GROMACS .gro file of C-alpha atoms in nm:
model
  386
    1MET     CA    1   0.000   0.000   0.000
    2ILE     CA    2   0.124   0.348  -0.086
    3VAL     CA    3   0.078   0.576   0.215
    4ILE     CA    4   0.169   0.940   0.280
    5GLY     CA    5   0.300   1.045   0.620
    6LEU     CA    6   0.281   1.414   0.715
    7ILE     CA    7   0.420   1.593   1.020
    8SER     CA    8   0.536   1.932   1.135
    9GLY     CA    9   0.721   1.908   1.464
   10THR     CA   10   0.794   2.142   1.753
   11SER     CA   11   1.057   2.329   1.550
   12VAL     CA   12   0.777   2.441   1.312
   13ASP     CA   13   1.025   2.441   1.022
   14GLY     CA   14   0.770   2.312   0.775
   15ILE     CA   15   0.584   1.998   0.674
   16ASP     CA   16   0.782   1.678   0.631
   17ALA     CA   17   0.609   1.453   0.376
   18ALA     CA   18   0.701   1.091   0.308
   19LEU     CA   19   0.556   0.874   0.032
   20VAL     CA   20   0.597   0.520   0.163
   21ASP     CA   21   0.532   0.173   0.023
   22ILE     CA   22   0.424  -0.043   0.320
   23SER     CA   23   0.354  -0.416   0.331
   24GLY     CA   24   0.315  -0.681   0.601
   25THR     CA   25   0.123  -0.691   0.928
   26ASN     CA   26   0.174  -0.567   1.283
   27LEU     CA   27   0.547  -0.556   1.372
   28ASP     CA   28   0.640  -0.765   1.067
   29ILE     CA   29   0.619  -0.481   0.818
   30LYS     CA   30   0.846  -0.368   0.540
   31ILE     CA   31   0.872  -0.010   0.423
   32GLU     CA   32   1.029   0.161   0.122
   33LEU     CA   33   1.063   0.538   0.114
   34VAL     CA   34   0.951   0.628  -0.239
   35ALA     CA   35   0.992   1.004  -0.192
   36GLY     CA   36   1.052   1.249   0.091
   37ALA     CA   37   1.044   1.629   0.096
   38THR     CA   38   1.005   1.919   0.338
   39TYR     CA   39   0.766   2.197   0.243
   40PRO     CA   40   0.837   2.516   0.443
   41TYR     CA   41   0.544   2.706   0.588
   42PRO     CA   42   0.483   3.054   0.446
   43ALA     CA   43   0.663   3.296   0.681
   44ASP     CA   44   0.345   3.458   0.811
   45LEU     CA   45   0.185   3.120   0.887
   46ARG     CA   46   0.494   3.002   1.073
   47GLU     CA   47   0.495   3.319   1.282
   48ARG     CA   48   0.129   3.269   1.373
   49ILE     CA   49   0.194   2.908   1.477
   50LEU     CA   50   0.497   3.002   1.688
   51ALA     CA   51   0.299   3.279   1.857
   52VAL     CA   52   0.025   3.035   1.960
   53CYS     CA   53   0.283   2.783   2.079
   54ALA     CA   54   0.439   3.060   2.291
   55GLY     CA   55   0.105   3.119   2.463
   56VAL     CA   56  -0.017   3.429   2.279
   57ALA     CA   57  -0.393   3.455   2.325
   58ILE     CA   58  -0.606   3.431   2.012
   59SER     CA   59  -0.982   3.419   1.953
   60MET     CA   60  -1.169   3.104   1.851
   61ALA     CA   61  -1.221   3.263   1.507
   62GLU     CA   62  -0.843   3.308   1.472
   63LEU     CA   63  -0.784   2.948   1.586
   64ALA     CA   64  -1.031   2.827   1.323
   65GLU     CA   65  -0.849   3.026   1.053
   66LEU     CA   66  -0.516   2.882   1.166
   67ASP     CA   67  -0.661   2.530   1.167
   68ASP     CA   68  -0.783   2.581   0.808
   69ALA     CA   69  -0.451   2.728   0.689
   70ILE     CA   70  -0.254   2.435   0.828
   71ALA     CA   71  -0.495   2.182   0.675
   72PHE     CA   72  -0.458   2.351   0.334
   73ALA     CA   73  -0.076   2.346   0.368
   74PHE     CA   74  -0.076   1.976   0.465
   75ALA     CA   75  -0.307   1.887   0.177
   76GLN     CA   76  -0.081   2.073  -0.066
   77ALA     CA   77   0.223   1.884   0.069
   78ALA     CA   78   0.037   1.553   0.018
   79GLN     CA   79  -0.045   1.644  -0.341
   80ASN     CA   80   0.309   1.763  -0.418
   81ILE     CA   81   0.486   1.454  -0.280
   82GLN     CA   82   0.291   1.229  -0.521
   83ILE     CA   83   0.396   1.412  -0.839
   84GLY     CA   84   0.572   1.165  -1.068
   85HIS     CA   85   0.494   0.866  -0.845
   86GLU     CA   86   0.223   0.608  -0.792
   87LYS     CA   87  -0.073   0.768  -0.615
   88ALA     CA   88  -0.133   0.705  -0.247
   89THR     CA   89  -0.450   0.547  -0.109
   90LEU     CA   90  -0.403   0.661   0.254
   91ILE     CA   91  -0.264   0.960   0.446
   92GLY     CA   92  -0.143   0.967   0.805
   93SER     CA   93  -0.133   1.329   0.923
   94HIS     CA   94   0.015   1.425   1.258
   95GLY     CA   95  -0.087   1.788   1.214
   96GLN     CA   96   0.077   2.074   1.401
   97THR     CA   97   0.104   2.059   1.779
   98VAL     CA   98   0.009   2.393   1.935
   99PHE     CA   99  -0.042   2.273   2.293
  100HIS     CA  100   0.065   1.972   2.499
  101ARG     CA  101  -0.008   1.909   2.867
  102PRO     CA  102   0.111   1.583   3.023
  103PRO     CA  103  -0.116   1.402   3.269
  104THR     CA  104  -0.077   1.474   3.639
  105GLY     CA  105   0.017   1.251   3.925
  106GLY     CA  106   0.338   1.095   4.051
  107ASP     CA  107   0.576   1.031   3.764
  108LYS     CA  108   0.344   1.146   3.487
  109GLY     CA  109   0.515   1.467   3.390
  110ALA     CA  110   0.569   1.835   3.460
  111ASN     CA  111   0.205   1.935   3.481
  112THR     CA  112   0.060   2.188   3.724
  113SER     CA  113  -0.299   2.127   3.607
  114SER     CA  114  -0.545   1.955   3.840
  115SER     CA  115  -0.663   1.716   3.564
  116PRO     CA  116  -0.543   1.355   3.589
  117LEU     CA  117  -0.572   1.324   3.210
  118GLY     CA  118  -0.330   1.486   2.970
  119TYR     CA  119  -0.438   1.709   2.686
  120THR     CA  120  -0.285   1.765   2.346
  121LEU     CA  121  -0.394   1.971   2.046
  122GLN     CA  122  -0.275   1.912   1.691
  123ILE     CA  123  -0.446   2.128   1.431
  124GLY     CA  124  -0.482   2.086   1.056
  125ARG     CA  125  -0.815   1.905   1.016
  126GLY     CA  126  -0.804   1.555   0.873
  127ALA     CA  127  -1.150   1.591   0.717
  128VAL     CA  128  -1.029   1.888   0.515
  129ILE     CA  129  -0.712   1.707   0.403
  130ALA     CA  130  -0.919   1.404   0.295
  131ASN     CA  131  -1.155   1.614   0.087
  132LEU     CA  132  -0.889   1.834  -0.072
  133THR     CA  133  -0.675   1.535  -0.172
  134GLY     CA  134  -0.946   1.276  -0.234
  135ILE     CA  135  -0.753   1.037  -0.010
  136THR     CA  136  -0.868   0.868   0.313
  137THR     CA  137  -0.689   1.047   0.597
  138VAL     CA  138  -0.607   0.935   0.951
  139SER     CA  139  -0.539   1.223   1.190
  140ASN     CA  140  -0.566   1.324   1.557
  141LEU     CA  141  -0.345   1.028   1.641
  142ARG     CA  142  -0.247   1.115   1.999
  143VAL     CA  143  -0.582   1.157   2.173
  144ALA     CA  144  -0.680   0.789   2.205
  145ASP     CA  145  -0.364   0.715   2.403
  146ILE     CA  146  -0.432   1.015   2.630
  147ALA     CA  147  -0.789   0.896   2.689
  148VAL     CA  148  -0.655   0.577   2.851
  149GLY     CA  149  -0.412   0.763   3.076
  150GLY     CA  150  -0.112   0.795   2.845
  151HIS     CA  151   0.091   1.098   2.746
  152GLY     CA  152   0.005   1.062   2.378
  153ALA     CA  153   0.384   1.077   2.331
  154PRO     CA  154   0.616   0.948   2.217
  155LEU     CA  155   0.423   0.755   1.952
  156VAL     CA  156   0.719   0.633   1.746
  157PRO     CA  157   0.843   0.349   1.976
  158ARG     CA  158   0.623   0.079   1.823
  159ILE     CA  159   0.748   0.182   1.477
  160ASP     CA  160   1.107   0.182   1.608
  161ALA     CA  161   1.047  -0.169   1.739
  162ALA     CA  162   0.918  -0.284   1.401
  163LEU     CA  163   1.189  -0.124   1.187
  164LEU     CA  164   1.501  -0.089   1.402
  165SER     CA  165   1.512  -0.372   1.656
  166HIS     CA  166   1.803  -0.619   1.642
  167PRO     CA  167   1.842  -0.976   1.776
  168GLN     CA  168   2.195  -0.919   1.911
  169GLU     CA  169   2.209  -0.550   1.993
  170ALA     CA  170   2.030  -0.323   2.242
  171ARG     CA  171   1.973   0.015   2.079
  172CYS     CA  172   1.863   0.367   2.164
  173ILE     CA  173   1.684   0.547   1.883
  174GLN     CA  174   1.731   0.916   1.964
  175ASN     CA  175   1.515   1.163   1.778
  176LEU     CA  176   1.648   1.519   1.772
  177GLY     CA  177   1.356   1.735   1.668
  178GLY     CA  178   1.252   2.050   1.848
  179ILE     CA  179   1.220   1.823   2.152
  180GLY     CA  180   1.434   1.511   2.190
  181ASN     CA  181   1.284   1.168   2.249
  182VAL     CA  182   1.440   0.827   2.293
  183THR     CA  183   1.325   0.470   2.235
  184TYR     CA  184   1.528   0.204   2.414
  185ILE     CA  185   1.497  -0.132   2.235
  186PRO     CA  186   1.644  -0.441   2.406
  187LEU     CA  187   1.757  -0.748   2.212
  188ARG     CA  188   1.468  -0.877   1.997
  189ARG     CA  189   1.400  -1.199   2.184
  190ASP     CA  190   1.172  -1.345   2.453
  191ASN     CA  191   0.936  -1.076   2.591
  192TRP     CA  192   1.142  -0.792   2.442
  193LEU     CA  193   0.843  -0.572   2.351
  194GLU     CA  194   0.747  -0.538   2.718
  195LYS     CA  195   1.098  -0.412   2.798
  196ILE     CA  196   1.096  -0.122   2.550
  197ARG     CA  197   1.114   0.216   2.720
  198ALA     CA  198   1.066   0.561   2.568
  199TRP     CA  199   1.024   0.921   2.678
  200ASP     CA  200   1.097   1.281   2.585
  201THR     CA  201   1.453   1.358   2.693
  202GLY     CA  202   1.410   1.738   2.687
  203PRO     CA  203   1.515   2.016   2.450
  204ALA     CA  204   1.694   1.944   2.123
  205ASN     CA  205   1.663   2.194   1.836
  206SER     CA  206   1.394   2.417   1.991
  207LEU     CA  207   1.620   2.611   2.228
  208LEU     CA  208   1.910   2.622   1.981
  209ASP     CA  209   1.691   2.761   1.702
  210LEU     CA  210   1.530   3.017   1.933
  211ALA     CA  211   1.876   3.123   2.052
  212VAL     CA  212   2.008   3.166   1.696
  213GLN     CA  213   1.705   3.376   1.604
  214HIS     CA  214   1.757   3.589   1.916
  215LEU     CA  215   2.131   3.632   1.863
  216THR     CA  216   2.092   3.730   1.496
  217ASP     CA  217   1.778   3.945   1.539
  218GLY     CA  218   1.593   3.697   1.319
  219ALA     CA  219   1.848   3.698   1.035
  220LYS     CA  220   1.913   3.324   1.088
  221SER     CA  221   1.677   3.052   1.204
  222TYR     CA  222   1.927   2.775   1.290
  223ASP     CA  223   2.297   2.695   1.333
  224GLU     CA  224   2.397   2.500   1.020
  225ASN     CA  225   2.589   2.184   1.112
  226GLY     CA  226   2.638   2.336   1.460
  227ASN     CA  227   2.931   2.536   1.319
  228TRP     CA  228   2.864   2.848   1.528
  229ALA     CA  229   2.834   2.647   1.850
  230ALA     CA  230   3.146   2.449   1.760
  231SER     CA  231   3.347   2.773   1.756
  232GLY     CA  232   3.255   2.839   2.120
  233THR     CA  233   3.335   2.682   2.458
  234PRO     CA  234   3.062   2.535   2.680
  235CYS     CA  235   3.018   2.679   3.030
  236TYR     CA  236   2.994   2.359   3.234
  237PRO     CA  237   2.881   2.518   3.566
  238LEU     CA  238   2.585   2.664   3.377
  239VAL     CA  239   2.502   2.326   3.223
  240GLU     CA  240   2.502   2.170   3.572
  241GLU     CA  241   2.273   2.446   3.696
  242TRP     CA  242   2.029   2.392   3.407
  243LEU     CA  243   2.035   2.014   3.458
  244SER     CA  244   1.882   2.065   3.802
  245GLN     CA  245   1.552   2.152   3.627
  246ASP     CA  246   1.277   1.923   3.763
  247TYR     CA  247   1.186   1.769   3.427
  248PHE     CA  248   1.524   1.601   3.382
  249HIS     CA  249   1.478   1.413   3.711
  250LEU     CA  250   1.121   1.293   3.660
  251PRO     CA  251   1.112   0.919   3.591
  252PRO     CA  252   0.945   0.804   3.266
  253PRO     CA  253   0.686   0.790   3.123
  254LYS     CA  254   0.711   1.162   3.059
  255SER     CA  255   0.664   1.411   2.778
  256THR     CA  256   0.726   1.780   2.724
  257GLY     CA  257   0.722   2.053   2.461
  258ARG     CA  258   0.756   2.424   2.394
  259GLU     CA  259   0.528   2.487   2.693
  260LEU     CA  260   0.834   2.412   2.910
  261PHE     CA  261   1.136   2.445   2.680
  262GLY     CA  262   1.033   2.750   2.481
  263VAL     CA  263   1.079   3.127   2.473
  264THR     CA  264   1.039   3.177   2.848
  265TYR     CA  265   1.295   2.906   2.922
  266LEU     CA  266   1.541   3.063   2.677
  267GLN     CA  267   1.499   3.403   2.843
  268GLN     CA  268   1.585   3.243   3.177
  269CYS     CA  269   1.892   3.078   3.020
  270LEU     CA  270   2.006   3.413   2.879
  271GLN     CA  271   1.960   3.571   3.222
  272ASP     CA  272   2.155   3.291   3.392
  273ALA     CA  273   2.438   3.331   3.139
  274GLU     CA  274   2.490   3.701   3.209
  275ALA     CA  275   2.705   3.628   3.514
  276TYR     CA  276   2.948   3.432   3.295
  277GLN     CA  277   2.982   3.698   3.020
  278LEU     CA  278   2.956   3.440   2.744
  279SER     CA  279   3.005   3.523   2.378
  280PRO     CA  280   2.721   3.421   2.144
  281ALA     CA  281   2.926   3.118   2.032
  282ASP     CA  282   2.991   3.018   2.394
  283PHE     CA  283   2.620   3.051   2.476
  284LEU     CA  284   2.522   2.828   2.180
  285ALA     CA  285   2.791   2.577   2.277
  286THR     CA  286   2.649   2.572   2.630
  287LEU     CA  287   2.291   2.516   2.510
  288THR     CA  288   2.415   2.237   2.282
  289GLU     CA  289   2.594   2.082   2.580
  290LEU     CA  290   2.266   2.093   2.775
  291THR     CA  291   2.094   1.889   2.504
  292ALA     CA  292   2.377   1.635   2.489
  293ALA     CA  293   2.423   1.615   2.866
  294SER     CA  294   2.049   1.584   2.935
  295ILE     CA  295   2.024   1.293   2.690
  296VAL     CA  296   2.318   1.107   2.843
  297HIS     CA  297   2.197   1.182   3.198
  298SER     CA  298   1.859   1.040   3.093
  299TYR     CA  299   2.017   0.717   2.967
  300ARG     CA  300   2.233   0.667   3.274
  301THR     CA  301   1.950   0.743   3.515
  302PHE     CA  302   1.650   0.567   3.361
  303LEU     CA  303   1.770   0.285   3.135
  304PRO     CA  304   1.806  -0.072   3.267
  305GLN     CA  305   2.146  -0.076   3.094
  306MET     CA  306   2.335   0.140   2.848
  307PRO     CA  307   2.272   0.059   2.480
  308GLN     CA  308   2.525  -0.100   2.250
  309ARG     CA  309   2.448   0.155   1.979
  310VAL     CA  310   2.274   0.493   1.950
  311LEU     CA  311   2.098   0.582   1.625
  312LEU     CA  312   2.012   0.949   1.569
  313CYS     CA  313   1.728   1.084   1.354
  314GLY     CA  314   1.548   1.414   1.306
  315GLY     CA  315   1.689   1.750   1.201
  316GLY     CA  316   1.936   1.758   1.489
  317SER     CA  317   2.111   1.448   1.353
  318ARG     CA  318   2.262   1.689   1.095
  319ASN     CA  319   2.412   1.901   1.374
  320LEU     CA  320   2.767   1.764   1.359
  321TYR     CA  321   2.875   1.945   1.675
  322LEU     CA  322   2.585   1.804   1.877
  323LYS     CA  323   2.655   1.458   1.738
  324SER     CA  324   3.024   1.487   1.834
  325ARG     CA  325   2.935   1.599   2.188
  326LEU     CA  326   2.700   1.301   2.228
  327GLN     CA  327   2.973   1.067   2.103
  328GLN     CA  328   3.224   1.217   2.348
  329LEU     CA  329   2.987   1.185   2.645
  330LEU     CA  330   2.881   0.832   2.551
  331ALA     CA  331   3.245   0.724   2.513
  332SER     CA  332   3.254   0.367   2.378
  333VAL     CA  333   2.891   0.354   2.262
  334PRO     CA  334   2.888   0.421   1.884
  335VAL     CA  335   2.666   0.713   1.778
  336LEU     CA  336   2.538   0.679   1.420
  337THR     CA  337   2.230   0.795   1.230
  338THR     CA  338   1.939   0.578   1.120
  339ASP     CA  339   2.055   0.645   0.761
  340GLU     CA  340   2.342   0.408   0.832
  341VAL     CA  341   2.102   0.120   0.903
  342GLY     CA  342   1.877   0.194   0.606
  343LEU     CA  343   1.607   0.424   0.748
  344SER     CA  344   1.598   0.791   0.649
  345ALA     CA  345   1.699   1.011   0.944
  346ASP     CA  346   1.536   1.315   0.785
  347PHE     CA  347   1.197   1.155   0.718
  348LYS     CA  348   1.174   0.889   0.989
  349GLU     CA  349   0.902   1.078   1.179
  350ALA     CA  350   0.693   1.126   0.864
  351ILE     CA  351   0.740   0.756   0.782
  352ALA     CA  352   0.621   0.674   1.135
  353PHE     CA  353   0.290   0.853   1.083
  354ALA     CA  354   0.240   0.674   0.753
  355VAL     CA  355   0.287   0.345   0.941
  356LEU     CA  356   0.046   0.453   1.218
  357ALA     CA  357  -0.220   0.523   0.954
  358TYR     CA  358  -0.151   0.184   0.792
  359TRP     CA  359  -0.192   0.013   1.129
  360ARG     CA  360  -0.513   0.208   1.200
  361GLN     CA  361  -0.662   0.082   0.874
  362SER     CA  362  -0.567  -0.278   0.954
  363GLY     CA  363  -0.697  -0.262   1.311
  364THR     CA  364  -0.353  -0.279   1.473
  365PRO     CA  365  -0.284  -0.078   1.793
  366GLY     CA  366  -0.028   0.196   1.742
  367ASN     CA  367   0.075   0.291   2.095
  368LEU     CA  368   0.313   0.116   2.334
  369PRO     CA  369   0.191   0.148   2.695
  370THR     CA  370   0.542   0.101   2.836
  371ALA     CA  371   0.639   0.417   2.647
  372THR     CA  372   0.338   0.644   2.694
  373GLY     CA  373   0.208   0.524   3.032
  374ALA     CA  374  -0.130   0.429   2.883
  375SER     CA  375  -0.333   0.158   3.058
  376GLN     CA  376  -0.371  -0.046   2.739
  377GLU     CA  377  -0.296  -0.073   2.370
  378VAL     CA  378  -0.543   0.122   2.154
  379LEU     CA  379  -0.612   0.204   1.791
  380LEU     CA  380  -0.475   0.551   1.715
  381GLY     CA  381  -0.633   0.815   1.495
  382GLU     CA  382  -0.964   0.926   1.354
  383VAL     CA  383  -1.043   0.815   0.998
  384TYR     CA  384  -1.184   1.061   0.745
  385LEU     CA  385  -1.311   0.943   0.408
  386PRO     CA  386  -1.301   1.184   0.112
   0.00000   0.00000   0.00000
């Protein structure tokens, strides 16, 4: 089956679209990436999304307009990715997250709300995408997991298990999007699926991109290859101070987003850094070190054992300085990208949402309760026919 996966992550860079040929059932699936592309948002639309993510108040009418604009952009991406290829019969659309609140209670996450259930909002209506493209669309994929007590995140671990598990090697699949998340996969034997663990590790690209935009007055949106950060020197006392943040010490399952690691957090980081008189390069190097150190701290604190290999994916896997810092901190554990084991690092998340749609159509649960904290496996997504 030819399926399209669509996602725009917490970095709000644009829409990642993957045209994927999927066959097989449950965990025994095979995928081939037929085409992958990123379609940037128009500048004004991106600014509106980032403003909402930062907590700027808007009216319901403005939210409806934003919902429509994102749906139109996603539908256009789905149409464009098919040009010159076999047409798809199914779309899996993650939409655009504009709000995420983990559930309360004990180890459930950094949530000050009184509600025991989490809440998440991804906009870009599936019904609109289905009708504009003429293709059955599965969207709103996180809410079913949240309804049974989960975080609705991360949702990729079951896909990681299907595509990246290994019979002789325990692996960590580390996504470096706006927010970082990890899937720990033990050796594929015995009751291995029950031993998979996954959670959001904390900031990845979100803080770095916000910092670059701040330091360049908006002239640049990211640090290409991490070159600017690589020219600086990390301030390790500051990294240790930042690592005392409560989120890093919460046991999994846990999830986070721009609500915690966003503009307000960056402003606090800038304020903390004033005492050290850091250059812009030093400040970026220090933020990069926070991402690397928080990931490694997470592994050492919450994993049953360290992995034998780490596979990076997401936009941050192209940040060579961040990758080198992770390799240094992980010492003898090899740090590669999923490209090196045959799965596109750039489009892995989009592929994942194509697979989730495929599973939804076949009646296969898409969540992994050991990862999200849900009480049971559930079908993910709402299905919209054109």
